[in-house]
Short mmCIF file of C-alpha atoms and ligand atoms in Angstrom, two decimals:
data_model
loop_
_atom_site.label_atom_id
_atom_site.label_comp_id
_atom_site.label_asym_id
_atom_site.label_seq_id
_atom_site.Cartn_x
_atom_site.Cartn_y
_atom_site.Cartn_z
CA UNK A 517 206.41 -44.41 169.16
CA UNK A 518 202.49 -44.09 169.18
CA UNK A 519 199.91 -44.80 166.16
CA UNK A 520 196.50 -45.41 165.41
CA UNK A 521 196.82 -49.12 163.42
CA UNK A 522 199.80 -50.96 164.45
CA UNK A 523 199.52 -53.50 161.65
CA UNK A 524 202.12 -56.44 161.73
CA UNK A 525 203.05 -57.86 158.47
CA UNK A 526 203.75 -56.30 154.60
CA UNK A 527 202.16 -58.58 152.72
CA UNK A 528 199.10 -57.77 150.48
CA UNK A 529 196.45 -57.09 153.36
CA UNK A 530 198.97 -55.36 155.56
CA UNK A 531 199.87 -53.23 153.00
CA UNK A 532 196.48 -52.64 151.27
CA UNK A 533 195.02 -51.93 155.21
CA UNK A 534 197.72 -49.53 155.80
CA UNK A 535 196.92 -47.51 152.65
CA UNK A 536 193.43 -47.75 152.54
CA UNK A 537 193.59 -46.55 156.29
CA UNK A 538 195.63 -43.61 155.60
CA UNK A 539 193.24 -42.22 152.79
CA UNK A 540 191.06 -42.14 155.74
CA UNK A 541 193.02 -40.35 157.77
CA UNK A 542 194.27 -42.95 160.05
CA UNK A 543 197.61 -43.36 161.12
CA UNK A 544 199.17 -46.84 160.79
CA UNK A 545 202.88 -47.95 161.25
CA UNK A 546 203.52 -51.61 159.16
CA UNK A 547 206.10 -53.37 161.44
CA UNK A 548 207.79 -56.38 158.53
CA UNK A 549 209.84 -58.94 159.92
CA UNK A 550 211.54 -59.83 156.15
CA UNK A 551 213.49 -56.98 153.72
CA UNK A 552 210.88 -55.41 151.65
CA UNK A 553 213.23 -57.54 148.41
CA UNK A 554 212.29 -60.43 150.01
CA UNK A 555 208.85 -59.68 150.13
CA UNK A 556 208.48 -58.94 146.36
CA UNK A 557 210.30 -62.24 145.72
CA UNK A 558 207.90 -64.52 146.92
CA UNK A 559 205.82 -65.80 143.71
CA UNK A 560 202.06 -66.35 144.71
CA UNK A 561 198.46 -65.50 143.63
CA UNK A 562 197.56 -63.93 140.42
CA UNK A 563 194.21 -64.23 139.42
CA UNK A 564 192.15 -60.92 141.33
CA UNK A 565 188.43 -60.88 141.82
CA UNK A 566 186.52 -57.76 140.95
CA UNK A 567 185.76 -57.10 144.79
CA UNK A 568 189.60 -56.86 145.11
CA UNK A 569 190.38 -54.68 141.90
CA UNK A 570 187.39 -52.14 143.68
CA UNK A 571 189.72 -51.82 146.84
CA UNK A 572 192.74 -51.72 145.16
CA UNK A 573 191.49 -48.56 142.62
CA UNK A 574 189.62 -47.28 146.35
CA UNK A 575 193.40 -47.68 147.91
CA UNK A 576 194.75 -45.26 145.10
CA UNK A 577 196.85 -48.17 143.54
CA UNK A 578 195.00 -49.77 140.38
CA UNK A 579 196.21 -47.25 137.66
CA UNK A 580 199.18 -50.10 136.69
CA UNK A 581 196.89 -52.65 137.11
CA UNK A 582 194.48 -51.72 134.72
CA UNK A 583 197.00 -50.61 132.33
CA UNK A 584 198.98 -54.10 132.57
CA UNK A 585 196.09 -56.25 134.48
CA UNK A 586 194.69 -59.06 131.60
CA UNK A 587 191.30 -59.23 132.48
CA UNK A 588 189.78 -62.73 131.54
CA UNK A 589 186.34 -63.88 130.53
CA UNK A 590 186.44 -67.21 131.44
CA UNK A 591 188.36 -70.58 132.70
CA UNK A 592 188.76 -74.34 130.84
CA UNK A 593 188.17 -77.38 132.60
CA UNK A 594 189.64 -80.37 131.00
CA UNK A 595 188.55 -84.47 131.64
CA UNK A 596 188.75 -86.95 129.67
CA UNK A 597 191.13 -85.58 127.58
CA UNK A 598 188.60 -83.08 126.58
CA UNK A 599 188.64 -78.95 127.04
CA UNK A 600 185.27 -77.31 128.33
CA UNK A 601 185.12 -72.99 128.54
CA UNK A 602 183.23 -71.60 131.70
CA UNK A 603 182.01 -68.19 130.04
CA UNK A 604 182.16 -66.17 133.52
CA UNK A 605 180.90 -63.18 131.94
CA UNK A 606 178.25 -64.69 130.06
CA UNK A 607 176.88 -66.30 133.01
CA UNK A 608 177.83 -63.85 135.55
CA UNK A 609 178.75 -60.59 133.83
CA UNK A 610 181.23 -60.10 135.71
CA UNK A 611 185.02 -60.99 135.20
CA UNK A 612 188.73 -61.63 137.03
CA UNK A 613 191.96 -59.69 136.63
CA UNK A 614 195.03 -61.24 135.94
CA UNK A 615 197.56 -59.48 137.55
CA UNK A 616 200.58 -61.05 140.08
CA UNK A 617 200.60 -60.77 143.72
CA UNK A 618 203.94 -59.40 143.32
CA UNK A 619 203.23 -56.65 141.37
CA UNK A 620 200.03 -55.79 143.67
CA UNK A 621 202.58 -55.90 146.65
CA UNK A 622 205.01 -53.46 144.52
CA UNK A 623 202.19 -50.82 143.89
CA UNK A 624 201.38 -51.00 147.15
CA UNK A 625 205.13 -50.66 147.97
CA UNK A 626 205.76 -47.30 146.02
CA UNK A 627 202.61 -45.83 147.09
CA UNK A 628 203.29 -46.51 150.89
CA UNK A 629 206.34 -44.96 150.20
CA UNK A 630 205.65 -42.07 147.93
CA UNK A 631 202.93 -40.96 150.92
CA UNK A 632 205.96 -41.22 153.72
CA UNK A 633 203.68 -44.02 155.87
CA UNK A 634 206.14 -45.39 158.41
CA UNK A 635 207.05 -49.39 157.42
CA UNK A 636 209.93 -51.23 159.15
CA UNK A 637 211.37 -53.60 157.51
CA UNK A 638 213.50 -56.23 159.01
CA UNK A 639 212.01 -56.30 162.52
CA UNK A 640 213.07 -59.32 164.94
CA UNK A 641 211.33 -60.92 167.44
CA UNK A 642 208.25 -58.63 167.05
CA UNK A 643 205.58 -59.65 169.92
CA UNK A 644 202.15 -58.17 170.77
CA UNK A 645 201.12 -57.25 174.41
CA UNK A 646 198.10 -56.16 175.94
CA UNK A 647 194.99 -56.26 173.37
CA UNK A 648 192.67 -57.30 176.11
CA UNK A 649 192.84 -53.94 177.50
CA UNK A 650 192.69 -50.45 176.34
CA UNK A 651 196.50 -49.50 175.20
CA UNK A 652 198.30 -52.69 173.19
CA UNK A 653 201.76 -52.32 172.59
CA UNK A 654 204.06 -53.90 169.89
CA UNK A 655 207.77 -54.49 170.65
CA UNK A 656 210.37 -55.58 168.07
CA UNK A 657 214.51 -55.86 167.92
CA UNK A 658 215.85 -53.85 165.00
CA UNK A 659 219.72 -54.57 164.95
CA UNK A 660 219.92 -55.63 168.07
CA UNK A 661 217.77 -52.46 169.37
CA UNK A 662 214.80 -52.69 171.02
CA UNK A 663 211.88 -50.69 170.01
CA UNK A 664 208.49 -50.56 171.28
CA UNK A 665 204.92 -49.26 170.00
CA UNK A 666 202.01 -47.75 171.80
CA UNK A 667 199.02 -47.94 169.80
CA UNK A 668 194.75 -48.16 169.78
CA UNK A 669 194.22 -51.28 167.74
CA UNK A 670 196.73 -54.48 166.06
CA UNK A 671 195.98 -55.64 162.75
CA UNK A 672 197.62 -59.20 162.57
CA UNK A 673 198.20 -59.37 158.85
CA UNK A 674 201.09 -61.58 159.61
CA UNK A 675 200.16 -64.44 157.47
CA UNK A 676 199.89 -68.01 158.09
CA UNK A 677 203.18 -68.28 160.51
CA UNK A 678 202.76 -65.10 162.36
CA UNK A 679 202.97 -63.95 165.45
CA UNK A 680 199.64 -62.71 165.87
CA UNK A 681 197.28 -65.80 166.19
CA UNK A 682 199.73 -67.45 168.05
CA UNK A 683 199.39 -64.81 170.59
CA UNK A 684 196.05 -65.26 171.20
CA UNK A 685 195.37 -67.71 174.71
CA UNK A 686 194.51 -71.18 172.96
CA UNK A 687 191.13 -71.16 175.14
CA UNK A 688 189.77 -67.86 172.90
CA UNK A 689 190.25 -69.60 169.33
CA UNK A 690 189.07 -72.73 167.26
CA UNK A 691 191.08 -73.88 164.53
CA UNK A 692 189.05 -75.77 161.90
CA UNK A 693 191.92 -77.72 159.27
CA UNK A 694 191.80 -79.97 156.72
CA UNK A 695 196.02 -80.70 154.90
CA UNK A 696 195.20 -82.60 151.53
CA UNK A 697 197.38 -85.27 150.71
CA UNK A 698 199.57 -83.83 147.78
CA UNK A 699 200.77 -80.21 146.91
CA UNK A 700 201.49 -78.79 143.82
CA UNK A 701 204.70 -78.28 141.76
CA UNK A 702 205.16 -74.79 140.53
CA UNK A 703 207.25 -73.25 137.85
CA UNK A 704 206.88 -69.55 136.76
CA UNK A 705 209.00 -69.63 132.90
CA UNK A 706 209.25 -66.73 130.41
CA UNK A 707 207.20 -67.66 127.67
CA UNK A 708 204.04 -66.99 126.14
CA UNK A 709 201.10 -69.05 128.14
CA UNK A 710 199.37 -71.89 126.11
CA UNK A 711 196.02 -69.96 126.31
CA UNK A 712 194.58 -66.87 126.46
CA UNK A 713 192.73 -68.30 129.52
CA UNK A 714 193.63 -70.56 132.50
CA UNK A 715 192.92 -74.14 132.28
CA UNK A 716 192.22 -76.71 135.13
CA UNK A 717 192.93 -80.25 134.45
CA UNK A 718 191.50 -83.17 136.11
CA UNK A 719 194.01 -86.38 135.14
CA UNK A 720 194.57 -89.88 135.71
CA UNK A 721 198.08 -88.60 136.77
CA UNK A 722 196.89 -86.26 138.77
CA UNK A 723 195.75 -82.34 138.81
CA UNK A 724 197.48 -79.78 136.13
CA UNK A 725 197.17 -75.71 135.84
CA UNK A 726 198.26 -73.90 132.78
CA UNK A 727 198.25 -69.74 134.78
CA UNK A 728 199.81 -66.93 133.70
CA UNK A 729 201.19 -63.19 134.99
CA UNK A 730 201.21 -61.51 132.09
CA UNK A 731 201.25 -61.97 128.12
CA UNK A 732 204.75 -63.26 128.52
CA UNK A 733 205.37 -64.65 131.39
CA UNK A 734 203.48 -68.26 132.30
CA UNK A 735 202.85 -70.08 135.72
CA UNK A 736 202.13 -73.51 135.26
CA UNK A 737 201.80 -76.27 138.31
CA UNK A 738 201.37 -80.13 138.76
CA UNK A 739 200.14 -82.14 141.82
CA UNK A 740 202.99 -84.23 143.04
CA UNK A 741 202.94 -85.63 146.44
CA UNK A 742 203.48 -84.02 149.52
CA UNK A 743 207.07 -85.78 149.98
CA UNK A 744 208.87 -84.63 146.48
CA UNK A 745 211.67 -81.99 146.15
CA UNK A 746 211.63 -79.27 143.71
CA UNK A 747 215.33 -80.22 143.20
CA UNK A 748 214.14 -83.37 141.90
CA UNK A 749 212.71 -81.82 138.85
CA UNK A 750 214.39 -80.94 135.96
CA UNK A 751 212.39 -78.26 133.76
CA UNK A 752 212.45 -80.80 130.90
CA UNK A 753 211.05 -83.13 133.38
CA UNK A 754 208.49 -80.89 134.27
CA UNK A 755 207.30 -79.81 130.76
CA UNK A 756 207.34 -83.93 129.84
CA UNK A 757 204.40 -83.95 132.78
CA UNK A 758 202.81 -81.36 132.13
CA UNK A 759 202.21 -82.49 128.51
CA UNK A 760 201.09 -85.85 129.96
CA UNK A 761 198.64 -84.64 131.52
CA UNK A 762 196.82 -81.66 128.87
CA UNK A 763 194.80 -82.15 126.21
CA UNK A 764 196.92 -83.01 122.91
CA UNK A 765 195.99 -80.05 120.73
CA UNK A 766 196.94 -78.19 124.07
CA UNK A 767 199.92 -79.60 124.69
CA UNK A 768 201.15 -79.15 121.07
CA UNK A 769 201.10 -75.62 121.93
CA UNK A 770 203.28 -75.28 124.66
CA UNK A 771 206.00 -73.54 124.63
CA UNK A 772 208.70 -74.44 127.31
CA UNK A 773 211.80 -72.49 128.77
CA UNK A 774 214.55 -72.21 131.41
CA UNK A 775 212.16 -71.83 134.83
CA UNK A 776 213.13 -68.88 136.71
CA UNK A 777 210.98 -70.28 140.16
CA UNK A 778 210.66 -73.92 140.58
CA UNK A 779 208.68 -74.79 144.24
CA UNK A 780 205.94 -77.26 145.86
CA UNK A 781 203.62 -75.68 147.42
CA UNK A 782 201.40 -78.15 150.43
CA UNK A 783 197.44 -77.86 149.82
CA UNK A 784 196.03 -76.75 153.42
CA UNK A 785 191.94 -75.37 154.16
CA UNK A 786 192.00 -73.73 157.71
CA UNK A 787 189.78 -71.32 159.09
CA UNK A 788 190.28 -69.67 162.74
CA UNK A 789 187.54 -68.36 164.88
CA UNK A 790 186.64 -65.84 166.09
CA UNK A 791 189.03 -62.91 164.52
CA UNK A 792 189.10 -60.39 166.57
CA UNK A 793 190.44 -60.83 170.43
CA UNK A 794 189.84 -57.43 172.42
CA UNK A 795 191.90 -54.70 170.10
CA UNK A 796 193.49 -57.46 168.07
CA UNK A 797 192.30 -58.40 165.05
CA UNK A 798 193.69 -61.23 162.23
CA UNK A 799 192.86 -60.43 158.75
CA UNK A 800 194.33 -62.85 155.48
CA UNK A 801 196.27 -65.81 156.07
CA UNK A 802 196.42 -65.07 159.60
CA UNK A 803 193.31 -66.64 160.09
CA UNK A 804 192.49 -68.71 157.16
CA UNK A 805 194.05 -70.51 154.14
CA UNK A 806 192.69 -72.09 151.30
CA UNK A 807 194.13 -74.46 149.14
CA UNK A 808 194.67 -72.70 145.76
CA UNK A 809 192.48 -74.45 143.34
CA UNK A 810 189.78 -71.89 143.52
CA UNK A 811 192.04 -68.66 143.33
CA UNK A 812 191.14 -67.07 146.44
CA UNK A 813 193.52 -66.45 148.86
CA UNK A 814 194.74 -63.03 148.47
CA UNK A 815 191.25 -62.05 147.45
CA UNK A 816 190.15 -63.37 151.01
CA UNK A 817 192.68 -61.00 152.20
CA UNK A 818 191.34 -58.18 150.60
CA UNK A 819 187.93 -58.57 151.29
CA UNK A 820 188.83 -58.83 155.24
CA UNK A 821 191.15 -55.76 154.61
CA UNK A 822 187.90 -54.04 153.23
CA UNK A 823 185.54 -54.93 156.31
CA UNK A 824 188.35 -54.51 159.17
CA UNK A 825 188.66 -50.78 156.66
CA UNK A 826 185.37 -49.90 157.36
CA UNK A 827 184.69 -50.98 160.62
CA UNK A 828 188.09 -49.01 161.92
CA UNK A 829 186.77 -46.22 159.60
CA UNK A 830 183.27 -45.90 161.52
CA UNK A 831 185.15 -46.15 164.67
CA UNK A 832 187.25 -42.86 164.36
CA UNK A 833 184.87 -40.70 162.28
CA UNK A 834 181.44 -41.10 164.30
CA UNK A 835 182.62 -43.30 167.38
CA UNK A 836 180.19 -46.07 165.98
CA UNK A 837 181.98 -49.61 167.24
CA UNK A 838 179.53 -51.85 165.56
CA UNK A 839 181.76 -52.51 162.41
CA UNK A 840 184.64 -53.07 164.47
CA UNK A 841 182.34 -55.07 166.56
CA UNK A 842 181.14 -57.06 163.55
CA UNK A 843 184.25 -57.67 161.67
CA UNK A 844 184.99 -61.14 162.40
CA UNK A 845 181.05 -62.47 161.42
CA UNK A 846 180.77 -60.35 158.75
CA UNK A 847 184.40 -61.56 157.89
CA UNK A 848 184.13 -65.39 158.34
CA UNK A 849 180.68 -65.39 156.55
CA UNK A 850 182.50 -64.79 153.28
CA UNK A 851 185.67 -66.57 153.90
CA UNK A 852 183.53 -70.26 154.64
CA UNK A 853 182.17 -69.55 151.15
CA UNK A 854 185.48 -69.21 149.61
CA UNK A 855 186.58 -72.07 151.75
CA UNK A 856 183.93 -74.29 150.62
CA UNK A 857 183.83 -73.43 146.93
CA UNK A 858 187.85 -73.95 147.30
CA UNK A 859 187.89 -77.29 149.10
CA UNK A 860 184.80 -78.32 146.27
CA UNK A 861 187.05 -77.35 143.52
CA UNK A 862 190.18 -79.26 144.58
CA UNK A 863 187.75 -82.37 145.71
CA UNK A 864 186.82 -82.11 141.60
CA UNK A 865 190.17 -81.50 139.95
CA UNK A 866 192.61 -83.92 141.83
CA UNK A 867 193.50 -87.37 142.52
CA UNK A 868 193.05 -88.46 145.93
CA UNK A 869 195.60 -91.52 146.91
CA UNK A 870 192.67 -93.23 148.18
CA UNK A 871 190.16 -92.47 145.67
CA UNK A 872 189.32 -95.77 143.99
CA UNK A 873 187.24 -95.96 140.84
CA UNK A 874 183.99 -94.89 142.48
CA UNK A 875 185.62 -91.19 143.56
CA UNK A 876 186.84 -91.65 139.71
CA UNK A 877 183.38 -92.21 138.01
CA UNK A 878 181.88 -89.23 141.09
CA UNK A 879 184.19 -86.98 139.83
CA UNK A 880 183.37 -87.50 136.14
CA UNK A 881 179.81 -87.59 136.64
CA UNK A 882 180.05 -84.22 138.82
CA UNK A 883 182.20 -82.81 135.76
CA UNK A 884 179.50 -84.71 133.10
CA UNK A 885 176.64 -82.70 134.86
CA UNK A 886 178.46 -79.35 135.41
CA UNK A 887 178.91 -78.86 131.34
CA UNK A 888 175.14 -80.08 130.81
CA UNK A 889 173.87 -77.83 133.29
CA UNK A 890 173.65 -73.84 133.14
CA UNK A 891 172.89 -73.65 136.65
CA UNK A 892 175.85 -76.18 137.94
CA UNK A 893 178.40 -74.02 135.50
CA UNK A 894 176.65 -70.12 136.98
CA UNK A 895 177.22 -71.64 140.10
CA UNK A 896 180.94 -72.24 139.78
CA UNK A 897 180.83 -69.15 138.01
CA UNK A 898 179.77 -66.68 140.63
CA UNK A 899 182.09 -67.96 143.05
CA UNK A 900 185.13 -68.44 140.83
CA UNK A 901 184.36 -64.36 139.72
CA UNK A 902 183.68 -63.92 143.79
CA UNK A 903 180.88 -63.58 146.31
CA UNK A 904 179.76 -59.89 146.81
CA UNK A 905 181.13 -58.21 150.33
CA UNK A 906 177.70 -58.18 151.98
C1 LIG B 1163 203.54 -70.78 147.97
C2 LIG B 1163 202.20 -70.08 147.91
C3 LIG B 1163 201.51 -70.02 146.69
C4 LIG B 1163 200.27 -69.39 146.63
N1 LIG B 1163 199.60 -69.35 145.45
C5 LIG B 1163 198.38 -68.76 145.42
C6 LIG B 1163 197.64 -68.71 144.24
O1 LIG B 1163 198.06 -69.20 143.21
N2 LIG B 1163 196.40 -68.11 144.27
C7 LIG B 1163 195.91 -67.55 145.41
O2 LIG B 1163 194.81 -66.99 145.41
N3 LIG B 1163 196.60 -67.56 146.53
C8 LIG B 1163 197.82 -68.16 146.56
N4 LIG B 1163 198.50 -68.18 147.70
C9 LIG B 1163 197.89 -67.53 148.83
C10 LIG B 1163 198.15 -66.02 148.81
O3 LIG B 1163 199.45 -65.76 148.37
C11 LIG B 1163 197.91 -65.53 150.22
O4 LIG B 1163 196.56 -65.77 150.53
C12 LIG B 1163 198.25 -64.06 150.40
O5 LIG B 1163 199.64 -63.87 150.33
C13 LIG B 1163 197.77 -63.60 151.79
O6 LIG B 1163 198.29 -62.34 152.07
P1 LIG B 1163 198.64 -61.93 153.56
O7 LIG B 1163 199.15 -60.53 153.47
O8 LIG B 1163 197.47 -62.19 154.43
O9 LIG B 1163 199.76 -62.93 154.04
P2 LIG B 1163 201.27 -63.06 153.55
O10 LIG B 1163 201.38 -62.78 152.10
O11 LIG B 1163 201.77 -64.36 154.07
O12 LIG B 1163 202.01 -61.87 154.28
C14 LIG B 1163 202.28 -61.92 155.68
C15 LIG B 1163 203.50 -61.06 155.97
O13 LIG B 1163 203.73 -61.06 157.37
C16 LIG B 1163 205.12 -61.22 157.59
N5 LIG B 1163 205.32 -61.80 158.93
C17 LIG B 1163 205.17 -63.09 159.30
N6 LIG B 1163 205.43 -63.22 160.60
C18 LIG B 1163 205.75 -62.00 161.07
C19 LIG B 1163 206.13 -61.51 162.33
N7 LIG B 1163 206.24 -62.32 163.40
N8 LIG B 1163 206.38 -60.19 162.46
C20 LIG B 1163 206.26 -59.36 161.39
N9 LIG B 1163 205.94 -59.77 160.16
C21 LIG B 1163 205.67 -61.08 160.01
C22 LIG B 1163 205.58 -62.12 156.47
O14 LIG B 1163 206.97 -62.00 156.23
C23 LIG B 1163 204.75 -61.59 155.31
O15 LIG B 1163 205.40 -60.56 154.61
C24 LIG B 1163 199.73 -68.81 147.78
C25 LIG B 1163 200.43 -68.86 148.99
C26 LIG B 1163 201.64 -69.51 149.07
C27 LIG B 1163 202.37 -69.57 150.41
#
């Protein structure tokens, strides 16, 4: 087999590379070591920033978003019991999408397949070889056969646990990490959410997020620490702390219902350097995570999809390297904003074990002067919306 793009993993940037490369004329093969059902199962992001609704609708695949996509005006933060509304288009004119990771990964899905671009799902023990030189190769065991792929460049879009990064000779990278101490419990339920809007909560028992997918179906976490179960929860138990920790008239509100995903997510920041090695490069979680406070992780991923897109596009109309060349700075310049305005948002909202009641009064004071300040809350603002892809 030969191709253009060998990009490993089907997640949202493999996917959204692989399409946005093939509307400009590139050939791509998406090598997936899960079923493509498992893939849609996993329950993730779902707040999108404009940047990523502009390469999604430039990928051919916003026309159910926009019909089914909520967009939102603004966020609440809640302290001290109290509810206060960042107007994101007031302050920034601009606005987010509400719309799940799953169902970006399912447009993505049907339009990958609808255009007959070559995916394999299911691949084992899928390796990369040679991206130092001229002519890397993929190889991969599909029931119990192996198969092997000649192509120019690898995209690792392989996520956090791929194969990609960890390919790369431990001399060429720097890993940069930060693991908070607490993750959140998640439960996606079937009812209407509590508000039209999300809402953050900073409590004395500890971090709460009222999200939502859609008009009927709600995504609400908890912190908990970093050794519970999801087992150990009950839903009633659950709802009981969420209530605990919103505001009264909020939690009056709620309404509760059988969970159909209950899971604890750990709170990580990690940023790898340089990304691209030779013809190799890492784009999404394969070379950064943030923790999820600040709603940007699949929105990183898009917005390295969109450079690695153009770069790669330069390349094979005009010969010009100097995208491909730039990729990683122009790359990593926008995912340490996201990674600072991420860790800065779940330094605010949480409760660090060893905080002690000066972090306490900090963090109130911080919150004080953000609602008394226009310039503190357009700051927040224009990176909760998201940075512009310079
Ligand atoms: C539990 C959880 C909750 C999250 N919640 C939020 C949220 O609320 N908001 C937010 O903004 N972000 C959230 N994120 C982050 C967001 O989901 C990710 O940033 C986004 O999925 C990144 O997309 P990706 O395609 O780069 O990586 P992934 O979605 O991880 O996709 C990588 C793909 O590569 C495949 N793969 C892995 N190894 C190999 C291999 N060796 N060979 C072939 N394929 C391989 C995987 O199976 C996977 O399909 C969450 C992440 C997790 C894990």
């Amino acid at each position: 087999m030969n191709t253009q793009v060998a990009i490993i993993g089907a997640g949202p940037s493999g996917l959204l590379l692989g399409q946005l490369l093939a509307r400009s004329g590139i050939a791509n093969v998406v090598i997936e070591q899960r079923s493509a059902d498992y893939v849609l199962g996993r329950i993730r992001a779902g707040v999108l920033e404009q940047v990523t609704v502009d390469l999604l609708d430039q990928a051919g695949v916003g026309a159910r978003m926009h019909a089914e996509g909520l967009p939102h005006d603004g966020v609440e933060l809640c302290f001290n019991g109290r509810s206060h509304r960042i107007d994101l288009h007031g302050l920034t004119g601009k606005r987010v999408m509400v719309y799940g990771q799953t169902e970006v990964t399912r447009d993505l899905m049907d339009a990958r397949g609808a255009a007959g671009l070559p995916t394999v799902y299911e691949a084992d023990e899928v390796s990369v070889h040679g991206f130092d030189g001229t002519r890397p190769t993929v190889r991969w065991t599909k029931d119990g056969v192996p198969h092997e792929l000649q192509c120019e460049f690898i995209a690792g879009c392989d996520g956090f646990h791929g194969v990609c990064r960890a390919s790369v000779p431990a001399e060429a990278i720097a890993l940069h990490e930060k693991v908070y101490p607490f993750g959140w419990l998640g439960v996606l339920s079937d009812v209407p959410p509590v508000n039209h809007e999300l809402i953050y909560v900073n409590h004395e028992r500890g971090f709460a997020l009222c999200s939502q997918r859609s008009l009927t179906r709600s995504r609400y976490y908890v912190q908990c620490s970093l050794d519970d179960h999801a087992e150990n929860w009950s839903d009633d138990a659950f709802w009981d702390e969420l209530k605990r920790r919103l505001p009264a008239e909020t939690a009056a509100r709620l309404v509760t219902g059988p969970s159909i995903e209950k899971s604890i997510a750990p709170l990580r920041s990690f940023v790898a350097e340089p990304l691209r090695f030779g013809r190799l490069f890492l784009a999404g979680d394969a070379g950064h995570i943030v923790p999820p406070t600040g709603a940007k992780g699949l929105n990183l991923a898009a917005s390295d999809v969109g450079y690695l897109w153009q770069g790669l596009t330069d390349y094979y109309r005009s010969g010009n390297p100097v995208g491909i060349d730039h990729y990683s700075t122009r790359a990593l310049a926008r995912i340490w904003k996201a990674e600072r305005f991420s860790w800065s948002m779940t330094t605010l909202m949480h409760k660090f074990p060893d905080t002690g009641s000066f972090g306490q009064k900090m963090q109130m004071a911080e919150l004080d002067y953000l609602f008394s300040s226009r310039a503190a809350m357009t700051a927040l603002a224009e990176n909760y919306v998201g940075l512009p892809m310079d």
